[in-house]
Amino acid sequence: MTKADLTIRPITARDEPDWRRLWTAYLAYYETTVPEAVYATTFARLLSDDIREPRGLLALAEDRPVGLVHYIFHRHCWRIEDACYLQDLFTDPAARGQGVGRALIEAVYGAADAAGCPAVYWLTQEFNYAGRMLYDRVGVKSPFIRYNRPPK
Amino acid sequence: MTKADLTIRPITARDEPDWRRLWTAYLAYYETTVPEAVYATTFARLLSDDIREPRGLLALAEDRPVGLVHYIFHRHCWRIEDACYLQDLFTDPAARGQGVGRALIEAVYGAADAAGCPAVYWLTQEFNYAGRMLYDRVGVKSPFIRYNRPPK
Amino acid sequence: MTKADLTIRPITARDEPDWRRLWTAYLAYYETTVPEAVYATTFARLLSDDIREPRGLLALAEDRPVGLVHYIFHRHCWRIEDACYLQDLFTDPAARGQGVGRALIEAVYGAADAAGCPAVYWLTQEFNYAGRMLYDRVGVKSPFIRYNRPPK
Amino acid sequence: MTKADLTIRPITARDEPDWRRLWTAYLAYYETTVPEAVYATTFARLLSDDIREPRGLLALAEDRPVGLVHYIFHRHCWRIEDACYLQDLFTDPAARGQGVGRALIEAVYGAADAAGCPAVYWLTQEFNYAGRMLYDRVGVKSPFIRYNRPPK
């Protein structure tokens, strides 16, 4: 596969089976699952016209869906325009090493620019070595780490 | 000062001078400044009734404003309810060591519960030692680190 | 106490009770203990003339022992002279904030220079915030992290 | 290549050209070089009978040298026996993915056991993703980070 065979486009209603398959595999990487209501709600939000709802892109290699990205615009106190939080990024293991992840991130950069909110960021586990090999090339590691409210 | 003397309440229109003073000091910690338009816009958003706009709380010790916190609800693909991003937290250096930061974080926990969005998180620099001494007590460090889109 | 009241000198045989007290407190910080044979062996090594045995310095504030440091010279493949590993550093909690830790580290720098092995390094837990506040001033954080052989 | 084709043995005098080639490539990974005197001194030390001098092992795949490891025993204040510091580890890029690095680390474990000093550790850069993929399997990440004395 050459990069020319790779297409990135917004997720549409007919992508639901592929989206489910790819997102389930992504969630499995984090050793988690979500209930059916979350699949239904998140997919509906991805199709919404509301810019504050999660946005989603699909990567297709020779017309076959092989990757996805979800991103969310939200307020940021330090600037007038929103920030763009790239939340979920996944490439089918069978399609790795072909630039899919990079193309998805760059497509989010483009979408963020188009929305007038160019500041894109994401979070990744410190030990996500394969991911970070890519992230060091397309992004810049910051010294910020995440704390969570403890579980009740 | 005992903890009984500490009050946490939403920021109101008449707090603007104190809010400016405290937030400017917070931004100075990050060696940054924001233009006047950001002060005006962010303050107006803090006063808005829209739950998706930044929310702000003020800490008062014996009626004197000594700390602030900003938090933002935003979509999260993994659940139906929003996540709560605690973006800015500041205590006047003269009022440190008296539980102001902890009280502000706990007030955000309460506000997040009240909004039905209990999942609160924040980001901090790995070398913010004083902050992390508190965060390790009121929160849980995750292995997630932040990457940013490179500056153009 | 002013810095003028602080003395750093090598550990001698008559320091054993103070050394035991301070080192036990240091080990307690790491939630560990060592058997009596290790106390006896390490103290004997500290008194040895052999440069490859652990070296130790005591900090005295107004003649009262308030801190210690242990350092070890060892081979380093990248250079001809040995490296100097500053292994243990402790200041009595009652004597903190008075420059004891810094004075001990700087004394190790001096001893390393005198031995012709100026390259000093140490390891600390990522979350040793109080220590790192000092280390960032007297040393330079490297990107190196430590891996251990797993327990059998 | 199967693992059966892999041999690990101590470095000997006739290995000098291969050792130089492999170690130079290792140092290049760290974007550094060492003067000729360091090559000569370190190689002589590797051949010494003195247990406190650096020890070295070579990995051979079908009799061709493809990797090396250097390790150093040194005193440790917390125990009677020495610690074993695995300082340098390198696999020829052309021979990666075949277990060479793992075999070298395990050979150091064996040598440390034979010397009665089973506690082996090493340091690696936080962003050495390829190395850490291996180290997470054969070792345990500790929370310790390294500080260095500043350059004069």
Coordinates of C-alpha atoms in Angstrom, one line a residue:
Chain A
M1 CA 0.0 0.0 0.0
T2 CA 1.3 3.4 -0.8
K3 CA 0.1 6.6 0.9
A4 CA -1.8 7.5 -2.2
D5 CA -4.2 4.6 -1.5
L6 CA -5.2 6.1 1.9
T7 CA -8.3 8.2 2.3
I8 CA -9.4 10.1 5.4
R9 CA -13.0 11.2 5.6
P10 CA -15.7 12.0 8.2
I11 CA -17.6 9.0 9.7
T12 CA -21.0 8.6 8.2
A13 CA -24.1 6.7 9.2
R14 CA -23.3 3.7 7.0
D15 CA -19.9 3.3 8.7
E16 CA -21.4 2.0 11.9
P17 CA -20.3 -1.6 11.7
D18 CA -16.7 -0.7 10.8
W19 CA -16.6 2.0 13.4
R20 CA -17.8 -0.4 16.0
R21 CA -15.2 -2.9 15.1
L22 CA -12.3 -0.4 15.1
W23 CA -13.4 1.4 18.3
T24 CA -14.0 -1.9 20.1
A25 CA -10.4 -2.9 19.2
Y26 CA -9.2 0.5 20.4
L27 CA -11.0 0.1 23.7
A28 CA -9.6 -3.4 24.1
Y29 CA -6.1 -1.9 23.9
Y30 CA -7.0 0.0 27.0
E31 CA -8.4 -3.2 28.5
T32 CA -11.9 -1.6 28.7
T33 CA -15.3 -2.0 27.2
V34 CA -18.3 0.4 27.1
P35 CA -22.0 -0.5 27.4
E36 CA -24.2 -0.5 24.3
A37 CA -25.7 2.8 25.3
V38 CA -22.3 4.5 25.0
Y39 CA -21.9 3.0 21.5
A40 CA -25.3 4.3 20.4
T41 CA -24.8 7.7 22.0
T42 CA -21.3 8.3 20.9
F43 CA -22.1 7.3 17.3
A44 CA -25.1 9.6 17.2
R45 CA -23.0 12.4 18.5
L46 CA -20.3 11.8 15.8
L47 CA -23.0 12.2 13.2
S48 CA -24.4 15.4 14.8
D49 CA -23.9 18.8 13.2
D50 CA -23.1 20.3 16.6
I51 CA -19.4 21.3 16.6
R52 CA -19.2 20.7 20.4
E53 CA -20.1 17.0 19.9
P54 CA -17.3 14.5 19.2
R55 CA -16.1 14.5 15.7
G56 CA -14.9 11.4 13.9
L57 CA -12.8 10.5 10.9
L58 CA -12.3 7.2 9.2
A59 CA -9.1 6.0 7.4
L60 CA -9.6 3.8 4.4
A61 CA -6.9 1.9 2.7
E62 CA -8.1 0.8 -0.7
D63 CA -11.6 1.5 0.4
R64 CA -11.3 -0.7 3.5
P65 CA -11.7 1.1 6.9
V66 CA -8.5 0.6 8.8
G67 CA -8.4 3.4 11.3
L68 CA -10.4 6.0 13.2
V69 CA -9.9 9.1 15.2
H70 CA -12.3 11.0 17.5
Y71 CA -11.7 14.6 18.5
I72 CA -13.6 17.1 20.7
F73 CA -13.6 20.9 20.7
H74 CA -14.0 22.4 24.1
R75 CA -13.5 25.8 25.8
H76 CA -10.1 26.8 27.0
C77 CA -9.7 29.7 29.5
W78 CA -6.4 30.9 28.0
R79 CA -7.8 31.7 24.6
I80 CA -10.9 32.7 22.9
E81 CA -11.1 29.9 20.4
D82 CA -11.7 26.3 21.5
A83 CA -9.0 23.7 22.1
C84 CA -9.2 20.5 20.1
Y85 CA -8.7 17.3 22.2
L86 CA -7.8 14.3 20.0
Q87 CA -9.3 11.6 22.3
D88 CA -9.2 8.3 20.4
L89 CA -6.8 7.1 17.7
F90 CA -6.7 3.6 16.3
T91 CA -5.2 1.8 13.4
D92 CA -6.0 -1.8 12.7
P93 CA -2.9 -3.8 13.6
A94 CA -2.9 -5.4 10.1
A95 CA -2.6 -1.9 8.6
R96 CA 0.2 -0.5 10.8
G97 CA 3.4 1.0 9.5
Q98 CA 1.8 2.5 6.5
G99 CA 1.2 6.0 7.8
V100 CA -2.5 5.6 8.8
G101 CA -2.0 7.1 12.3
R102 CA 0.0 10.0 11.0
A103 CA -2.6 10.7 8.3
L104 CA -5.4 10.6 10.9
I105 CA -3.6 13.1 13.2
E106 CA -2.8 15.4 10.3
A107 CA -6.4 15.3 9.2
V108 CA -7.4 16.4 12.7
Y109 CA -4.9 19.2 12.4
G110 CA -6.6 20.2 9.2
A111 CA -10.1 20.0 10.7
A112 CA -8.9 22.1 13.7
D113 CA -7.5 24.7 11.4
A114 CA -10.8 24.7 9.4
A115 CA -12.7 25.3 12.6
G116 CA -10.4 28.1 13.6
C117 CA -9.2 26.2 16.7
P118 CA -5.7 25.1 15.7
A119 CA -4.5 24.1 19.1
V120 CA -4.7 20.2 19.1
Y121 CA -3.5 18.0 21.9
W122 CA -3.8 14.4 23.1
L123 CA -3.0 12.2 26.0
T124 CA -1.2 8.9 25.9
Q125 CA 0.2 6.5 28.4
E126 CA 3.8 7.0 29.2
F127 CA 4.5 3.4 28.1
N128 CA 2.7 3.5 24.8
Y129 CA 6.0 3.1 23.0
A130 CA 4.6 2.4 19.6
G131 CA 2.3 5.4 19.8
R132 CA 5.0 7.7 21.1
M133 CA 7.3 6.8 18.2
L134 CA 4.7 8.4 16.0
Y135 CA 3.8 11.2 18.4
D136 CA 7.4 12.4 18.7
R137 CA 7.4 12.9 14.9
V138 CA 4.0 14.6 14.5
G139 CA 3.7 16.3 17.9
V140 CA 5.7 17.6 20.8
K141 CA 5.8 16.0 24.2
S142 CA 4.8 18.4 27.0
P143 CA 5.8 18.1 30.7
F144 CA 2.1 17.8 31.6
I145 CA 0.8 14.6 33.3
R146 CA -2.7 13.7 34.1
Y147 CA -4.3 13.3 37.6
N148 CA -7.7 11.9 38.0
R149 CA -10.3 12.2 40.8
P150 CA -10.1 9.0 42.8
P151 CA -12.8 6.4 42.3
K152 CA -15.5 6.7 45.0
Chain B
M1 CA -6.6 30.6 59.8
T2 CA -8.6 27.5 60.4
K3 CA -10.5 25.7 57.7
A4 CA -13.8 27.1 59.1
D5 CA -12.7 30.5 57.9
L6 CA -12.5 29.3 54.3
T7 CA -15.4 29.9 51.9
I8 CA -15.7 28.6 48.4
R9 CA -18.3 30.2 46.1
P10 CA -18.9 30.8 42.4
I11 CA -17.2 33.8 40.9
T12 CA -19.6 36.7 40.4
A13 CA -19.5 40.0 38.4
R14 CA -18.1 42.0 41.3
D15 CA -15.2 39.7 41.8
E16 CA -13.5 40.8 38.6
P17 CA -10.6 42.8 40.1
D18 CA -9.7 39.9 42.5
W19 CA -10.2 37.4 39.8
R20 CA -7.8 39.3 37.5
R21 CA -5.2 39.6 40.2
L22 CA -5.3 35.9 41.1
W23 CA -5.5 34.6 37.5
T24 CA -2.7 36.9 36.4
A25 CA -0.5 35.5 39.2
Y26 CA -1.5 32.0 38.1
L27 CA -0.5 32.7 34.5
A28 CA 2.8 34.2 35.7
Y29 CA 3.6 30.9 37.3
Y30 CA 3.4 29.4 33.8
E31 CA 5.5 32.3 32.6
T32 CA 2.7 33.4 30.3
T33 CA 0.3 36.3 29.8
V34 CA -3.0 36.6 27.9
P35 CA -4.3 39.6 26.0
E36 CA -7.0 41.8 27.4
A37 CA -9.6 40.2 25.0
V38 CA -9.0 36.9 26.7
Y39 CA -9.5 38.4 30.2
A40 CA -12.8 39.9 29.0
T41 CA -14.0 36.9 27.1
T42 CA -13.1 34.3 29.8
F43 CA -14.6 36.4 32.6
A44 CA -17.8 36.8 30.6
R45 CA -17.9 33.0 30.0
L46 CA -17.4 32.3 33.7
L47 CA -20.5 34.4 34.4
S48 CA -22.6 32.7 31.7
D49 CA -25.4 30.3 32.5
D50 CA -24.2 27.9 29.8
I51 CA -22.8 24.7 31.4
R52 CA -20.4 24.2 28.5
E53 CA -18.7 27.6 29.3
P54 CA -15.9 27.6 31.8
R55 CA -17.0 27.6 35.4
G56 CA -15.1 29.4 38.2
L57 CA -15.0 29.3 42.0
L58 CA -13.3 31.7 44.3
A59 CA -11.8 30.8 47.7
L60 CA -12.1 33.4 50.4
A61 CA -10.2 33.4 53.7
E62 CA -11.9 35.6 56.2
D63 CA -13.7 37.2 53.2
R64 CA -10.5 38.0 51.3
P65 CA -10.2 36.2 47.9
V66 CA -7.1 34.0 48.1
G67 CA -7.6 31.4 45.4
L68 CA -9.5 30.4 42.3
V69 CA -10.3 27.4 40.2
H70 CA -11.6 27.2 36.6
Y71 CA -13.2 24.0 35.3
I72 CA -14.8 23.0 32.0
F73 CA -17.3 20.3 31.1
H74 CA -16.8 18.7 27.8
R75 CA -17.9 15.6 25.9
H76 CA -16.1 12.3 26.4
C77 CA -16.5 9.5 23.9
W78 CA -16.3 6.7 26.5
R79 CA -19.3 7.8 28.4
I80 CA -22.6 9.6 28.1
E81 CA -22.1 12.3 30.6
D82 CA -19.5 15.0 30.2
A83 CA -16.0 14.9 31.7
C84 CA -14.9 17.7 34.0
Y85 CA -11.5 19.3 33.2
L86 CA -10.1 21.3 36.1
Q87 CA -8.0 23.7 34.0
D88 CA -6.7 26.4 36.3
L89 CA -6.0 26.2 40.1
F90 CA -4.3 28.9 42.1
T91 CA -3.7 29.9 45.7
D92 CA -2.2 33.2 46.6
P93 CA 1.3 32.4 47.9
A94 CA 0.6 34.3 51.1
A95 CA -2.3 31.9 51.8
R96 CA -0.6 28.6 51.1
G97 CA -0.5 25.7 53.5
Q98 CA -4.0 26.3 54.8
G99 CA -6.0 23.9 52.6
V100 CA -7.1 26.4 50.0
G101 CA -6.1 24.3 47.0
R102 CA -7.6 21.1 48.5
A103 CA -10.9 23.0 49.3
L104 CA -11.0 24.3 45.7
I105 CA -10.5 20.9 44.2
E106 CA -13.0 19.3 46.5
A107 CA -15.5 22.1 45.6
V108 CA -15.0 21.1 41.9
Y109 CA -15.7 17.5 42.8
G110 CA -18.9 18.7 44.4
A111 CA -19.9 20.8 41.4
A112 CA -19.1 17.9 39.1
D113 CA -21.3 15.6 41.1
A114 CA -24.1 18.2 41.1
A115 CA -23.8 18.3 37.3
G116 CA -24.0 14.6 37.0
C117 CA -20.5 14.5 35.6
P118 CA -18.4 13.2 38.4
A119 CA -15.2 12.3 36.4
V120 CA -12.8 15.2 37.1
Y121 CA -9.3 15.3 35.9
W122 CA -6.5 17.9 35.5
L123 CA -3.0 18.2 34.0
T124 CA 0.1 19.4 35.8
Q125 CA 3.7 19.7 34.9
E126 CA 5.7 16.7 36.0
F127 CA 8.0 19.1 38.0
N128 CA 5.2 21.0 39.8
Y129 CA 6.4 19.5 43.1
A130 CA 4.3 21.7 45.4
G131 CA 1.2 21.0 43.4
R132 CA 1.8 17.3 43.2
M133 CA 2.2 17.0 47.0
L134 CA -1.4 18.1 47.1
Y135 CA -2.6 16.2 44.1
D136 CA -1.2 12.9 45.4
R137 CA -3.5 13.3 48.4
V138 CA -6.7 14.4 46.6
G139 CA -6.3 12.7 43.3
V140 CA -4.6 9.8 41.6
K141 CA -1.7 10.2 39.1
S142 CA -2.4 8.4 35.8
P143 CA 0.3 7.2 33.4
F144 CA -1.1 9.7 30.7
I145 CA 1.2 12.4 29.4
R146 CA 0.2 15.2 27.1
Y147 CA 1.4 15.8 23.5
N148 CA 0.7 19.0 21.6
R149 CA 0.5 19.8 18.0
P150 CA 3.8 21.6 17.2
P151 CA 3.8 25.3 16.8
K152 CA 3.5 26.3 13.1
Chain C
M1 CA 21.2 28.4 62.3
T2 CA 23.2 30.1 59.6
K3 CA 25.3 28.3 57.1
A4 CA 28.4 29.3 58.9
D5 CA 27.4 26.9 61.7
L6 CA 27.4 23.9 59.4
T7 CA 30.3 21.5 59.2
I8 CA 30.8 18.7 56.8
R9 CA 33.5 16.1 57.6
P10 CA 34.2 12.4 56.9
I11 CA 32.5 9.9 59.2
T12 CA 34.8 8.5 61.9
A13 CA 34.6 5.5 64.2
R14 CA 33.1 7.5 67.1
D15 CA 30.2 8.6 64.9
E16 CA 28.7 5.2 64.8
P17 CA 25.6 5.9 67.0
D18 CA 24.8 9.1 65.2
W19 CA 25.4 7.4 61.8
R20 CA 23.1 4.5 62.8
R21 CA 20.4 6.9 63.9
L22 CA 20.5 9.0 60.7
W23 CA 20.9 6.1 58.3
T24 CA 18.0 4.2 59.9
A25 CA 15.8 7.3 59.5
Y26 CA 16.9 7.5 55.8
L27 CA 16.1 3.8 55.2
A28 CA 12.7 4.3 56.9
Y29 CA 12.0 7.0 54.3
Y30 CA 12.3 4.2 51.7
E31 CA 10.2 2.0 54.0
T32 CA 13.0 -0.5 54.4
T33 CA 15.4 -1.9 57.0
V34 CA 18.7 -3.7 56.7
P35 CA 20.0 -6.5 59.0
E36 CA 22.6 -5.8 61.6
A37 CA 25.3 -7.4 59.4
V38 CA 24.7 -4.7 56.8
Y39 CA 25.1 -1.9 59.5
A40 CA 28.3 -3.5 60.7
T41 CA 29.7 -4.1 57.2
T42 CA 28.8 -0.8 55.7
F43 CA 30.1 1.1 58.6
A44 CA 33.4 -0.8 58.5
R45 CA 33.6 0.0 54.7
L46 CA 33.0 3.7 55.3
L47 CA 36.0 3.7 57.6
S48 CA 38.2 1.8 55.2
D49 CA 41.1 3.5 53.3
D50 CA 40.1 1.7 50.1
I51 CA 38.7 4.3 47.6
R52 CA 36.4 1.7 46.1
E53 CA 34.6 1.2 49.4
P54 CA 31.7 3.5 50.2
R55 CA 32.7 6.9 51.4
G56 CA 30.6 8.8 54.0
L57 CA 30.3 12.4 55.2
L58 CA 28.5 13.7 58.2
A59 CA 26.9 17.2 58.5
L60 CA 27.0 18.8 61.9
A61 CA 25.0 21.9 62.8
E62 CA 26.5 23.5 65.9
D63 CA 28.4 20.2 66.4
R64 CA 25.3 18.1 66.4
P65 CA 25.1 15.5 63.6
V66 CA 22.1 16.3 61.4
G67 CA 22.8 14.7 58.0
L68 CA 24.8 12.2 56.1
V69 CA 25.8 11.2 52.6
H70 CA 27.3 8.0 51.2
Y71 CA 29.0 7.9 47.8
I72 CA 30.7 5.2 45.9
F73 CA 33.3 5.4 43.1
H74 CA 33.0 2.8 40.4
R75 CA 34.3 2.1 37.0
H76 CA 32.6 3.7 34.0
C77 CA 33.2 2.3 30.5
W78 CA 32.9 5.6 28.8
R79 CA 35.8 7.2 30.6
I80 CA 39.1 6.4 32.2
E81 CA 38.4 7.8 35.7
D82 CA 35.7 6.4 37.9
A83 CA 32.2 7.7 38.2
C84 CA 30.9 8.9 41.6
Y85 CA 27.5 7.5 42.6
L86 CA 26.0 9.5 45.4
Q87 CA 23.8 6.7 46.9
D88 CA 22.4 7.9 50.2
L89 CA 21.5 11.4 51.3
F90 CA 19.7 12.3 54.5
T91 CA 18.9 15.3 56.6
D92 CA 17.2 15.1 59.9
P93 CA 13.7 16.5 59.4
A94 CA 14.3 18.9 62.4
A95 CA 17.2 20.4 60.5
R96 CA 15.6 20.8 57.1
G97 CA 15.5 24.1 55.1
Q98 CA 18.9 25.2 56.3
G99 CA 21.1 24.0 53.4
V100 CA 22.2 20.7 54.9
G101 CA 21.4 18.6 51.9
R102 CA 23.0 21.1 49.5
A103 CA 26.1 21.3 51.6
L104 CA 26.4 17.5 51.6
I105 CA 26.0 17.3 47.9
E106 CA 28.5 20.0 47.3
A107 CA 30.9 18.3 49.6
V108 CA 30.6 15.2 47.5
Y109 CA 31.4 17.3 44.4
G110 CA 34.5 18.5 46.2
A111 CA 35.5 14.9 47.2
A112 CA 34.9 13.7 43.7
D113 CA 37.1 16.5 42.3
A114 CA 39.8 15.7 44.8
A115 CA 39.7 12.0 43.7
G116 CA 40.0 13.1 40.1
C117 CA 36.5 11.6 39.3
P118 CA 34.3 14.7 39.0
A119 CA 31.3 13.0 37.3
V120 CA 28.8 12.7 40.2
Y121 CA 25.3 11.3 39.8
W122 CA 22.4 10.0 41.9
L123 CA 19.1 8.4 41.6
T124 CA 15.8 9.5 43.2
Q125 CA 12.2 8.5 43.0
E126 CA 10.3 10.5 40.5
F127 CA 7.8 11.5 43.3
N128 CA 10.5 12.7 45.8
Y129 CA 9.2 16.2 45.5
A130 CA 11.1 17.7 48.4
G131 CA 14.4 16.1 47.3
R132 CA 13.9 17.2 43.7
M133 CA 13.3 20.8 44.7
L134 CA 16.9 20.7 45.9
Y135 CA 18.3 18.5 43.1
D136 CA 17.0 20.8 40.4
R137 CA 19.1 23.6 41.9
V138 CA 22.3 21.6 42.5
G139 CA 22.1 19.1 39.7
V140 CA 20.5 18.4 36.3
K141 CA 17.7 16.0 35.7
S142 CA 18.6 13.5 33.0
P143 CA 16.1 11.5 30.9
F144 CA 17.5 8.2 32.3
I145 CA 15.2 6.0 34.4
R146 CA 16.2 2.8 36.3
Y147 CA 15.1 -0.7 35.5
N148 CA 15.8 -3.6 37.9
R149 CA 16.1 -7.3 37.5
P150 CA 12.8 -8.8 38.7
P151 CA 12.7 -10.4 42.1
K152 CA 13.2 -14.2 41.7
Chain D
M1 CA 17.9 -17.3 12.8
T2 CA 16.6 -19.4 15.7
K3 CA 17.6 -18.8 19.2
A4 CA 19.7 -22.0 19.0
D5 CA 22.1 -20.2 16.7
L6 CA 22.8 -17.6 19.3
T7 CA 25.9 -17.8 21.5
I8 CA 26.8 -15.5 24.4
R9 CA 30.4 -15.6 25.7
P10 CA 32.9 -13.3 27.4
I11 CA 34.8 -10.9 25.2
T12 CA 38.4 -12.0 24.5
A13 CA 41.5 -10.3 23.1
R14 CA 40.8 -11.4 19.5
D15 CA 37.3 -9.8 19.6
E16 CA 38.8 -6.2 19.6
P17 CA 37.8 -5.2 16.1
D18 CA 34.2 -6.5 16.5
W19 CA 34.0 -5.0 19.9
R20 CA 35.1 -1.6 18.6
R21 CA 32.6 -1.8 15.7
L22 CA 29.7 -2.7 18.0
W23 CA 30.5 -0.3 20.8
T24 CA 31.1 2.6 18.4
A25 CA 27.7 2.0 17.0
Y26 CA 26.2 1.9 20.5
L27 CA 27.9 5.2 21.4
A28 CA 26.6 6.7 18.2
Y29 CA 23.1 5.9 19.4
Y30 CA 23.8 8.2 22.3
E31 CA 25.3 10.7 19.8
T32 CA 28.6 10.5 21.5
T33 CA 32.2 9.3 20.8
V34 CA 35.1 8.5 23.1
P35 CA 38.8 9.1 22.6
E36 CA 41.2 6.4 21.6
A37 CA 42.5 6.2 25.1
V38 CA 39.1 5.2 26.4
Y39 CA 38.8 2.4 23.8
A40 CA 42.2 1.1 24.8
T41 CA 41.6 1.4 28.6
T42 CA 38.1 0.0 28.6
F43 CA 39.1 -2.9 26.4
A44 CA 42.1 -3.7 28.6
R45 CA 39.8 -3.6 31.7
L46 CA 37.3 -5.9 30.0
L47 CA 40.1 -8.5 29.7
S48 CA 41.3 -8.1 33.3
D49 CA 40.7 -10.7 35.9
D50 CA 39.7 -8.1 38.4
I51 CA 36.0 -8.5 39.2
R52 CA 35.7 -4.8 39.9
E53 CA 36.7 -4.0 36.3
P54 CA 34.0 -3.8 33.7
R55 CA 33.0 -7.2 32.4
G56 CA 31.9 -7.8 28.8
L57 CA 29.9 -10.4 26.8
L58 CA 29.6 -10.8 23.1
A59 CA 26.6 -12.2 21.3
L60 CA 27.3 -14.2 18.2
A61 CA 24.7 -15.3 15.7
E62 CA 26.0 -18.1 13.6
D63 CA 29.5 -17.2 14.8
R64 CA 29.1 -13.5 13.7
P65 CA 29.4 -10.9 16.5
V66 CA 26.0 -9.0 16.6
G67 CA 25.8 -7.6 20.1
L68 CA 27.6 -6.8 23.3
V69 CA 26.9 -6.0 26.9
H70 CA 29.2 -4.3 29.6
Y71 CA 28.4 -4.7 33.3
I72 CA 30.2 -3.4 36.4
F73 CA 30.1 -4.7 39.9
H74 CA 30.2 -2.0 42.6
R75 CA 29.6 -1.6 46.3
H76 CA 26.1 -1.0 47.5
C77 CA 25.5 0.4 51.0
W78 CA 22.3 -1.5 51.6
R79 CA 23.8 -4.9 51.2
I80 CA 27.0 -6.8 51.7
E81 CA 27.4 -8.2 48.2
D82 CA 28.0 -5.8 45.3
A83 CA 25.3 -4.5 42.9
C84 CA 25.7 -5.3 39.2
Y85 CA 25.2 -2.2 36.9
L86 CA 24.5 -3.2 33.4
Q87 CA 25.9 -0.2 31.6
D88 CA 26.0 -0.8 27.9
L89 CA 23.8 -3.0 25.8
F90 CA 23.8 -3.1 22.0
T91 CA 22.5 -5.2 19.2
D92 CA 23.5 -4.6 15.6
P93 CA 20.4 -3.2 13.9
A94 CA 20.6 -5.9 11.3
A95 CA 20.2 -8.6 14.0
R96 CA 17.3 -7.1 15.9
G97 CA 14.1 -8.9 16.7
Q98 CA 15.8 -12.2 17.3
G99 CA 16.3 -12.1 21.0
V100 CA 19.9 -10.9 21.1
G101 CA 19.2 -8.1 23.7
R102 CA 17.2 -10.4 25.9
A103 CA 19.9 -13.2 25.7
L104 CA 22.6 -10.6 26.7
I105 CA 20.6 -9.4 29.7
E106 CA 19.8 -12.9 30.8
A107 CA 23.5 -13.8 30.5
V108 CA 24.3 -10.8 32.8
Y109 CA 21.8 -12.2 35.2
G110 CA 23.6 -15.5 35.1
A111 CA 27.0 -13.9 35.6
A112 CA 25.7 -11.8 38.5
D113 CA 24.3 -15.0 40.1
A114 CA 27.6 -16.7 39.6
A115 CA 29.4 -13.8 41.3
G116 CA 27.0 -13.9 44.2
C117 CA 25.7 -10.4 43.4
P118 CA 22.3 -11.1 41.9
A119 CA 20.9 -7.5 42.0
V120 CA 21.2 -6.3 38.4
Y121 CA 20.0 -2.8 37.3
W122 CA 20.4 -0.5 34.3
L123 CA 19.5 3.0 33.3
T124 CA 17.8 3.9 30.0
Q125 CA 16.4 7.1 28.5
E126 CA 12.7 7.5 29.1
F127 CA 12.2 7.8 25.4
N128 CA 14.2 4.7 24.4
Y129 CA 10.9 3.0 23.3
A130 CA 12.5 0.1 21.4
G131 CA 14.7 -0.7 24.4
R132 CA 11.9 -0.3 26.9
M133 CA 9.7 -2.8 25.0
L134 CA 12.3 -5.4 25.9
Y135 CA 13.1 -4.1 29.3
D136 CA 9.5 -4.3 30.4
R137 CA 9.6 -8.0 29.6
V138 CA 12.9 -8.9 31.2
G139 CA 13.1 -6.3 34.0
V140 CA 10.9 -4.0 36.2
K141 CA 10.7 -0.3 35.8
S142 CA 11.5 1.5 39.0
P143 CA 10.4 5.1 39.9
F144 CA 14.0 6.2 40.1
I145 CA 15.3 8.8 37.8
R146 CA 18.9 10.0 37.4
Y147 CA 20.3 13.4 38.3
N148 CA 23.8 14.5 37.2
R149 CA 26.2 17.0 38.6
P150 CA 26.0 20.0 36.2
P151 CA 28.8 20.5 33.7
K152 CA 31.3 23.0 35.1

